Amino acid sequence: MAHNSSTDLSVEKASTPDRVLAAGPGVPLDALLDSAIANKLCTGAAGAVSIDGKIVWSRCAGKTALESDEAQLARARATSVSESSVSKPPVLEPAVSPPAPITTQTRFDAASLTKPLATALLVMKAVESGALDLDAPLGKYLPEIHSQAAHIPLIALLTHTGGMPAIPALERFFPDSAQLDRQEALAQLFSIRPEFAAGRHVEYSCTGYILIGAVLERISGMLLGTLFEQEIARPLALSCAAFAPRILDSGEPSAFEGAAQTEFCPWRKKRMDGQVHDESAYCLGGHSGNAGLFLSLEDALVLGNLFLQEGISRGKQLLRPETMRTMLQERTIGLEERRSIAFKLHGQDTADGPLWPAQSFGHTGFTGTSIFFEPGRKLMAVLLTNRVYYGREATAGPIVAFRKEFHSGVWRAFC
């Protein structure tokens, strides 16, 4: 088994065989990650499995990016110009971080893992302090919200039953991605109407979680990333987990160096390199309740431990045990999907696949990330990839199949 033991994951490692053995038709987990890279599902991946806080498997493979044909061509042109002693400077491609090997410290765009690992945790911190009431209507905290959305209880937004549209597509209000206005983006967000009455259906909604992020900013007086750093990252000594370091004068999020790169974006006219992939989160300067968190494999394991150890990780009681139980309680009985606050509970179409039991729960991220838990065994599986690097459409089907194969391999190997 290939471990990345050079970096301390801050979780005790269990005694394990030298390699992962997947029973039956399963493929060993190391080989699965390698095949994903070879088959152009992603350029890099980091995965780990822990049981009761002990890492039983981990693997980092591939690189943060590939050297594009365009970049090679630009360098060839630059070399040609230099050799011909022509004084006119060459036109080069926009600078990007050079490809680097994936490690346990490589930052990945967490995408929608932001919802459970940042936004929902901050909500529960606010509930514990008395600053938030989950049953209170949205309009209590955002009085300028559209009148039809003002009555939606916060708990409905947190369980995707609030009736808000799936995607706000804030980028449509900003034809030039380098001329953004966060206040205008929030005003457009606050004007959105619900599509159905709260509590009637489960409709996965980034819009709802962006609104929750706005609520957290309103009651704290801080950007979401600043609040996350103060309430979660600093207490847990997370080395990489963060939102955009700052918001530029253009309104764009500043970039992290050395992160796993994601998709070439036609609207932004560049490959996303250390900036949030999600367009609406980008319009908010990278500080958004639906996406914007960047984190490493080590960070994901530390955060995930909270959900299996009653709010404790790295010896720090971040949230009370009863708060964690409230967070993981099923809230959508009788509706289309089984949901708790922030998480999707095991079902026929969940990414943990057919072998994991009904009590399992987890979340995926659009960029190719996921985290799943089986509380009976205190099992956690983390998978970080940059699958959208090759294009969201080209990898949409393969990532679904790969996740199920990966989680089935985890179950066969360790359960």
mmCIF file of N, CA and C in Angstrom, residues 196-281:
data_model
loop_
_atom_site.group_PDB
_atom_site.id
_atom_site.type_symbol
_atom_site.label_atom_id
_atom_site.label_comp_id
_atom_site.label_asym_id
_atom_site.label_seq_id
_atom_site.Cartn_x
_atom_site.Cartn_y
_atom_site.Cartn_z
ATOM 1 N N PHE A 196 -40.872 27.032 -5.278
ATOM 2 C CA PHE A 196 -41.989 26.329 -4.650
ATOM 3 C C PHE A 196 -41.942 26.606 -3.154
ATOM 4 N N ALA A 197 -43.032 26.272 -2.478
ATOM 5 C CA ALA A 197 -43.141 26.543 -1.043
ATOM 6 C C ALA A 197 -42.165 25.688 -0.252
ATOM 7 N N ALA A 198 -41.631 26.253 0.785
ATOM 8 C CA ALA A 198 -40.655 25.551 1.621
ATOM 9 C C ALA A 198 -41.252 24.288 2.217
ATOM 10 N N GLY A 199 -40.444 23.218 2.229
ATOM 11 C CA GLY A 199 -40.836 21.971 2.872
ATOM 12 C C GLY A 199 -41.540 20.977 1.987
ATOM 13 N N ARG A 200 -41.840 21.343 0.750
ATOM 14 C CA ARG A 200 -42.605 20.443 -0.124
ATOM 15 C C ARG A 200 -41.728 19.452 -0.879
ATOM 16 N N HIS A 201 -40.542 19.874 -1.271
ATOM 17 C CA HIS A 201 -39.666 19.036 -2.078
ATOM 18 C C HIS A 201 -38.216 19.232 -1.653
ATOM 19 N N VAL A 202 -37.391 18.244 -2.009
ATOM 20 C CA VAL A 202 -35.945 18.396 -1.900
ATOM 21 C C VAL A 202 -35.430 18.818 -3.274
ATOM 22 N N GLU A 203 -34.868 20.005 -3.340
ATOM 23 C CA GLU A 203 -34.292 20.526 -4.579
ATOM 24 C C GLU A 203 -32.925 21.093 -4.225
ATOM 25 N N TYR A 204 -31.876 20.355 -4.598
ATOM 26 C CA TYR A 204 -30.527 20.782 -4.236
ATOM 27 C C TYR A 204 -30.297 22.211 -4.703
ATOM 28 N N SER A 205 -29.895 23.080 -3.789
ATOM 29 C CA SER A 205 -29.854 24.501 -4.099
ATOM 30 C C SER A 205 -28.584 25.168 -3.592
ATOM 31 N N CYS A 206 -27.722 25.539 -4.529
ATOM 32 C CA CYS A 206 -26.588 26.396 -4.186
ATOM 33 C C CYS A 206 -27.079 27.773 -3.767
ATOM 34 N N THR A 207 -28.171 28.230 -4.377
ATOM 35 C CA THR A 207 -28.736 29.522 -4.017
ATOM 36 C C THR A 207 -29.036 29.590 -2.526
ATOM 37 N N GLY A 208 -29.635 28.534 -1.994
ATOM 38 C CA GLY A 208 -29.971 28.511 -0.578
ATOM 39 C C GLY A 208 -28.748 28.629 0.307
ATOM 40 N N TYR A 209 -27.676 27.939 -0.062
ATOM 41 C CA TYR A 209 -26.469 27.988 0.765
ATOM 42 C C TYR A 209 -25.713 29.303 0.611
ATOM 43 N N ILE A 210 -25.803 29.937 -0.551
ATOM 44 C CA ILE A 210 -25.205 31.269 -0.683
ATOM 45 C C ILE A 210 -25.940 32.242 0.238
ATOM 46 N N LEU A 211 -27.255 32.107 0.321
ATOM 47 C CA LEU A 211 -28.032 32.936 1.244
ATOM 48 C C LEU A 211 -27.636 32.677 2.695
ATOM 49 N N ILE A 212 -27.415 31.412 3.028
ATOM 50 C CA ILE A 212 -26.969 31.086 4.389
ATOM 51 C C ILE A 212 -25.615 31.749 4.671
ATOM 52 N N GLY A 213 -24.713 31.720 3.682
ATOM 53 C CA GLY A 213 -23.434 32.395 3.838
ATOM 54 C C GLY A 213 -23.612 33.885 4.082
ATOM 55 N N ALA A 214 -24.572 34.490 3.375
ATOM 56 C CA ALA A 214 -24.851 35.914 3.564
ATOM 57 C C ALA A 214 -25.379 36.189 4.967
ATOM 58 N N VAL A 215 -26.196 35.294 5.481
ATOM 59 C CA VAL A 215 -26.692 35.430 6.853
ATOM 60 C C VAL A 215 -25.536 35.403 7.846
ATOM 61 N N LEU A 216 -24.623 34.463 7.666
ATOM 62 C CA LEU A 216 -23.473 34.362 8.565
ATOM 63 C C LEU A 216 -22.626 35.626 8.517
ATOM 64 N N GLU A 217 -22.448 36.166 7.323
ATOM 65 C CA GLU A 217 -21.689 37.413 7.213
ATOM 66 C C GLU A 217 -22.421 38.564 7.895
ATOM 67 N N ARG A 218 -23.734 38.590 7.772
ATOM 68 C CA ARG A 218 -24.517 39.683 8.357
ATOM 69 C C ARG A 218 -24.448 39.654 9.890
ATOM 70 N N ILE A 219 -24.583 38.480 10.490
ATOM 71 C CA ILE A 219 -24.608 38.438 11.957
ATOM 72 C C ILE A 219 -23.216 38.556 12.570
ATOM 73 N N SER A 220 -22.181 38.235 11.786
ATOM 74 C CA SER A 220 -20.821 38.289 12.316
ATOM 75 C C SER A 220 -20.093 39.579 11.962
ATOM 76 N N GLY A 221 -20.531 40.228 10.879
ATOM 77 C CA GLY A 221 -19.830 41.409 10.409
ATOM 78 C C GLY A 221 -18.518 41.087 9.725
ATOM 79 N N MET A 222 -18.330 39.829 9.310
ATOM 80 C CA MET A 222 -17.085 39.405 8.674
ATOM 81 C C MET A 222 -17.380 38.736 7.336
ATOM 82 N N LEU A 223 -16.383 38.749 6.449
ATOM 83 C CA LEU A 223 -16.447 37.880 5.286
ATOM 84 C C LEU A 223 -16.493 36.431 5.747
ATOM 85 N N LEU A 224 -17.111 35.588 4.946
ATOM 86 C CA LEU A 224 -17.270 34.191 5.344
ATOM 87 C C LEU A 224 -15.923 33.524 5.610
ATOM 88 N N GLY A 225 -14.938 33.801 4.767
ATOM 89 C CA GLY A 225 -13.626 33.191 4.954
ATOM 90 C C GLY A 225 -12.942 33.648 6.221
ATOM 91 N N THR A 226 -13.138 34.909 6.602
ATOM 92 C CA THR A 226 -12.571 35.408 7.846
ATOM 93 C C THR A 226 -13.221 34.716 9.036
ATOM 94 N N LEU A 227 -14.535 34.541 8.966
ATOM 95 C CA LEU A 227 -15.256 33.844 10.028
ATOM 96 C C LEU A 227 -14.798 32.397 10.133
ATOM 97 N N PHE A 228 -14.612 31.737 8.976
ATOM 98 C CA PHE A 228 -14.138 30.355 8.973
ATOM 99 C C PHE A 228 -12.757 30.258 9.612
ATOM 100 N N GLU A 229 -11.877 31.190 9.263
ATOM 101 C CA GLU A 229 -10.527 31.163 9.823
ATOM 102 C C GLU A 229 -10.565 31.323 11.349
ATOM 103 N N GLN A 230 -11.414 32.219 11.815
ATOM 104 C CA GLN A 230 -11.483 32.487 13.250
ATOM 105 C C GLN A 230 -12.125 31.351 14.032
ATOM 106 N N GLU A 231 -13.223 30.813 13.504
ATOM 107 C CA GLU A 231 -14.035 29.859 14.267
ATOM 108 C C GLU A 231 -13.643 28.401 14.048
ATOM 109 N N ILE A 232 -13.009 28.090 12.921
ATOM 110 C CA ILE A 232 -12.736 26.684 12.594
ATOM 111 C C ILE A 232 -11.268 26.435 12.287
ATOM 112 N N ALA A 233 -10.721 27.142 11.304
ATOM 113 C CA ALA A 233 -9.355 26.844 10.857
ATOM 114 C C ALA A 233 -8.321 27.075 11.948
ATOM 115 N N ARG A 234 -8.430 28.193 12.654
ATOM 116 C CA ARG A 234 -7.445 28.485 13.695
ATOM 117 C C ARG A 234 -7.565 27.530 14.889
ATOM 118 N N PRO A 235 -8.761 27.292 15.425
ATOM 119 C CA PRO A 235 -8.864 26.353 16.547
ATOM 120 C C PRO A 235 -8.380 24.946 16.214
ATOM 121 N N LEU A 236 -8.594 24.498 14.967
ATOM 122 C CA LEU A 236 -8.191 23.147 14.570
ATOM 123 C C LEU A 236 -6.797 23.108 13.947
ATOM 124 N N ALA A 237 -6.126 24.247 13.903
ATOM 125 C CA ALA A 237 -4.767 24.340 13.340
ATOM 126 C C ALA A 237 -4.715 23.771 11.924
ATOM 127 N N LEU A 238 -5.689 24.151 11.099
ATOM 128 C CA LEU A 238 -5.712 23.718 9.705
ATOM 129 C C LEU A 238 -4.667 24.509 8.933
ATOM 130 N N SER A 239 -3.816 23.816 8.214
ATOM 131 C CA SER A 239 -2.681 24.477 7.581
ATOM 132 C C SER A 239 -3.010 25.058 6.216
ATOM 133 N N CYS A 240 -4.021 24.530 5.541
ATOM 134 C CA CYS A 240 -4.300 24.955 4.163
ATOM 135 C C CYS A 240 -5.739 25.410 3.946
ATOM 136 N N ALA A 241 -6.676 24.948 4.740
ATOM 137 C CA ALA A 241 -8.092 25.229 4.504
ATOM 138 C C ALA A 241 -8.375 26.721 4.645
ATOM 139 N N ALA A 242 -8.921 27.320 3.591
ATOM 140 C CA ALA A 242 -9.178 28.754 3.597
ATOM 141 C C ALA A 242 -10.020 29.130 2.386
ATOM 142 N N PHE A 243 -10.647 30.289 2.489
ATOM 143 C CA PHE A 243 -11.285 30.923 1.342
ATOM 144 C C PHE A 243 -10.265 31.897 0.729
ATOM 145 N N ALA A 244 -10.646 32.586 -0.335
ATOM 146 C CA ALA A 244 -9.717 33.478 -1.038
ATOM 147 C C ALA A 244 -8.989 34.394 -0.055
ATOM 148 N N PRO A 245 -7.662 34.510 -0.197
ATOM 149 C CA PRO A 245 -6.900 35.343 0.738
ATOM 150 C C PRO A 245 -7.401 36.779 0.811
ATOM 151 N N ARG A 246 -7.851 37.320 -0.308
ATOM 152 C CA ARG A 246 -8.414 38.675 -0.325
ATOM 153 C C ARG A 246 -9.245 38.843 -1.589
ATOM 154 N N ILE A 247 -10.006 39.919 -1.620
ATOM 155 C CA ILE A 247 -10.787 40.269 -2.802
ATOM 156 C C ILE A 247 -10.070 41.421 -3.498
ATOM 157 N N LEU A 248 -9.764 41.240 -4.773
ATOM 158 C CA LEU A 248 -9.018 42.219 -5.539
ATOM 159 C C LEU A 248 -9.884 43.436 -5.871
ATOM 160 N N ASP A 249 -9.254 44.509 -6.309
ATOM 161 C CA ASP A 249 -9.995 45.715 -6.692
ATOM 162 C C ASP A 249 -10.998 45.437 -7.805
ATOM 163 N N SER A 250 -10.712 44.446 -8.632
ATOM 164 C CA SER A 250 -11.625 44.053 -9.715
ATOM 165 C C SER A 250 -12.858 43.312 -9.205
ATOM 166 N N GLY A 251 -12.843 42.952 -7.907
ATOM 167 C CA GLY A 251 -13.918 42.142 -7.352
ATOM 168 C C GLY A 251 -13.653 40.658 -7.427
ATOM 169 N N GLU A 252 -12.576 40.266 -8.098
ATOM 170 C CA GLU A 252 -12.217 38.858 -8.237
ATOM 171 C C GLU A 252 -11.501 38.351 -6.984
ATOM 172 N N PRO A 253 -11.590 37.046 -6.727
ATOM 173 C CA PRO A 253 -10.818 36.496 -5.611
ATOM 174 C C PRO A 253 -9.348 36.391 -5.966
ATOM 175 N N SER A 254 -8.478 36.712 -5.018
ATOM 176 C CA SER A 254 -7.062 36.465 -5.250
ATOM 177 C C SER A 254 -6.827 34.959 -5.261
ATOM 178 N N ALA A 255 -5.704 34.553 -5.852
ATOM 179 C CA ALA A 255 -5.464 33.124 -6.102
ATOM 180 C C ALA A 255 -4.507 32.520 -5.086
ATOM 181 N N PHE A 256 -4.740 31.251 -4.777
ATOM 182 C CA PHE A 256 -3.774 30.445 -4.032
ATOM 183 C C PHE A 256 -2.727 29.928 -5.011
ATOM 184 N N GLU A 257 -1.481 29.899 -4.612
ATOM 185 C CA GLU A 257 -0.433 29.325 -5.442
ATOM 186 C C GLU A 257 -0.362 27.817 -5.231
ATOM 187 N N GLY A 258 -0.115 27.094 -6.319
ATOM 188 C CA GLY A 258 0.134 25.667 -6.224
ATOM 189 C C GLY A 258 -1.077 24.791 -6.008
ATOM 190 N N ALA A 259 -2.284 25.344 -6.166
ATOM 191 C CA ALA A 259 -3.494 24.530 -6.011
ATOM 192 C C ALA A 259 -3.699 23.658 -7.246
ATOM 193 N N ALA A 260 -4.462 22.589 -7.086
ATOM 194 C CA ALA A 260 -4.830 21.766 -8.235
ATOM 195 C C ALA A 260 -5.716 22.600 -9.160
ATOM 196 N N GLN A 261 -5.295 22.738 -10.401
ATOM 197 C CA GLN A 261 -6.026 23.583 -11.338
ATOM 198 C C GLN A 261 -7.308 22.894 -11.794
ATOM 199 N N THR A 262 -8.285 23.708 -12.183
ATOM 200 C CA THR A 262 -9.557 23.140 -12.624
ATOM 201 C C THR A 262 -9.811 23.523 -14.085
ATOM 202 N N GLU A 263 -10.986 23.964 -14.400
ATOM 203 C CA GLU A 263 -11.431 24.048 -15.791
ATOM 204 C C GLU A 263 -11.026 25.357 -16.476
ATOM 205 N N PHE A 264 -10.858 25.296 -17.793
ATOM 206 C CA PHE A 264 -10.763 26.530 -18.569
ATOM 207 C C PHE A 264 -12.161 27.112 -18.669
ATOM 208 N N CYS A 265 -12.317 28.364 -18.265
ATOM 209 C CA CYS A 265 -13.633 28.994 -18.205
ATOM 210 C C CYS A 265 -13.798 30.007 -19.332
ATOM 211 N N PRO A 266 -14.769 29.820 -20.216
ATOM 212 C CA PRO A 266 -14.983 30.772 -21.313
ATOM 213 C C PRO A 266 -15.349 32.171 -20.817
ATOM 214 N N TRP A 267 -16.133 32.260 -19.734
ATOM 215 C CA TRP A 267 -16.519 33.566 -19.200
ATOM 216 C C TRP A 267 -15.295 34.315 -18.663
ATOM 217 N N ARG A 268 -14.435 33.599 -17.927
ATOM 218 C CA ARG A 268 -13.250 34.237 -17.358
ATOM 219 C C ARG A 268 -12.054 34.228 -18.317
ATOM 220 N N LYS A 269 -12.203 33.490 -19.406
ATOM 221 C CA LYS A 269 -11.188 33.419 -20.456
ATOM 222 C C LYS A 269 -9.835 32.934 -19.931
ATOM 223 N N LYS A 270 -9.863 31.990 -19.038
ATOM 224 C CA LYS A 270 -8.621 31.444 -18.487
ATOM 225 C C LYS A 270 -8.915 30.133 -17.776
ATOM 226 N N ARG A 271 -7.852 29.353 -17.584
ATOM 227 C CA ARG A 271 -7.966 28.162 -16.745
ATOM 228 C C ARG A 271 -7.959 28.604 -15.298
ATOM 229 N N MET A 272 -8.825 27.984 -14.492
ATOM 230 C CA MET A 272 -8.920 28.364 -13.087
ATOM 231 C C MET A 272 -7.748 27.753 -12.319
ATOM 232 N N ASP A 273 -6.972 28.630 -11.723
ATOM 233 C CA ASP A 273 -5.726 28.246 -11.079
ATOM 234 C C ASP A 273 -5.655 28.918 -9.709
ATOM 235 N N GLY A 274 -6.163 28.220 -8.682
ATOM 236 C CA GLY A 274 -6.152 28.767 -7.337
ATOM 237 C C GLY A 274 -7.281 29.729 -7.044
ATOM 238 N N GLN A 275 -8.216 29.881 -7.979
ATOM 239 C CA GLN A 275 -9.417 30.673 -7.776
ATOM 240 C C GLN A 275 -10.625 29.754 -7.881
ATOM 241 N N VAL A 276 -11.693 30.093 -7.156
ATOM 242 C CA VAL A 276 -12.845 29.207 -7.086
ATOM 243 C C VAL A 276 -13.441 28.961 -8.476
ATOM 244 N N HIS A 277 -13.774 27.718 -8.753
ATOM 245 C CA HIS A 277 -14.338 27.323 -10.042
ATOM 246 C C HIS A 277 -15.770 27.809 -10.197
ATOM 247 N N ASP A 278 -16.550 27.747 -9.141
ATOM 248 C CA ASP A 278 -17.965 28.114 -9.199
ATOM 249 C C ASP A 278 -18.127 29.591 -9.563
ATOM 250 N N GLU A 279 -18.916 29.854 -10.600
ATOM 251 C CA GLU A 279 -19.033 31.209 -11.118
ATOM 252 C C GLU A 279 -19.707 32.169 -10.132
ATOM 253 N N SER A 280 -20.769 31.723 -9.487
ATOM 254 C CA SER A 280 -21.462 32.609 -8.549
ATOM 255 C C SER A 280 -20.580 32.938 -7.349
ATOM 256 N N ALA A 281 -19.863 31.944 -6.840
ATOM 257 C CA ALA A 281 -18.935 32.198 -5.738
ATOM 258 C C ALA A 281 -17.831 33.162 -6.179
#
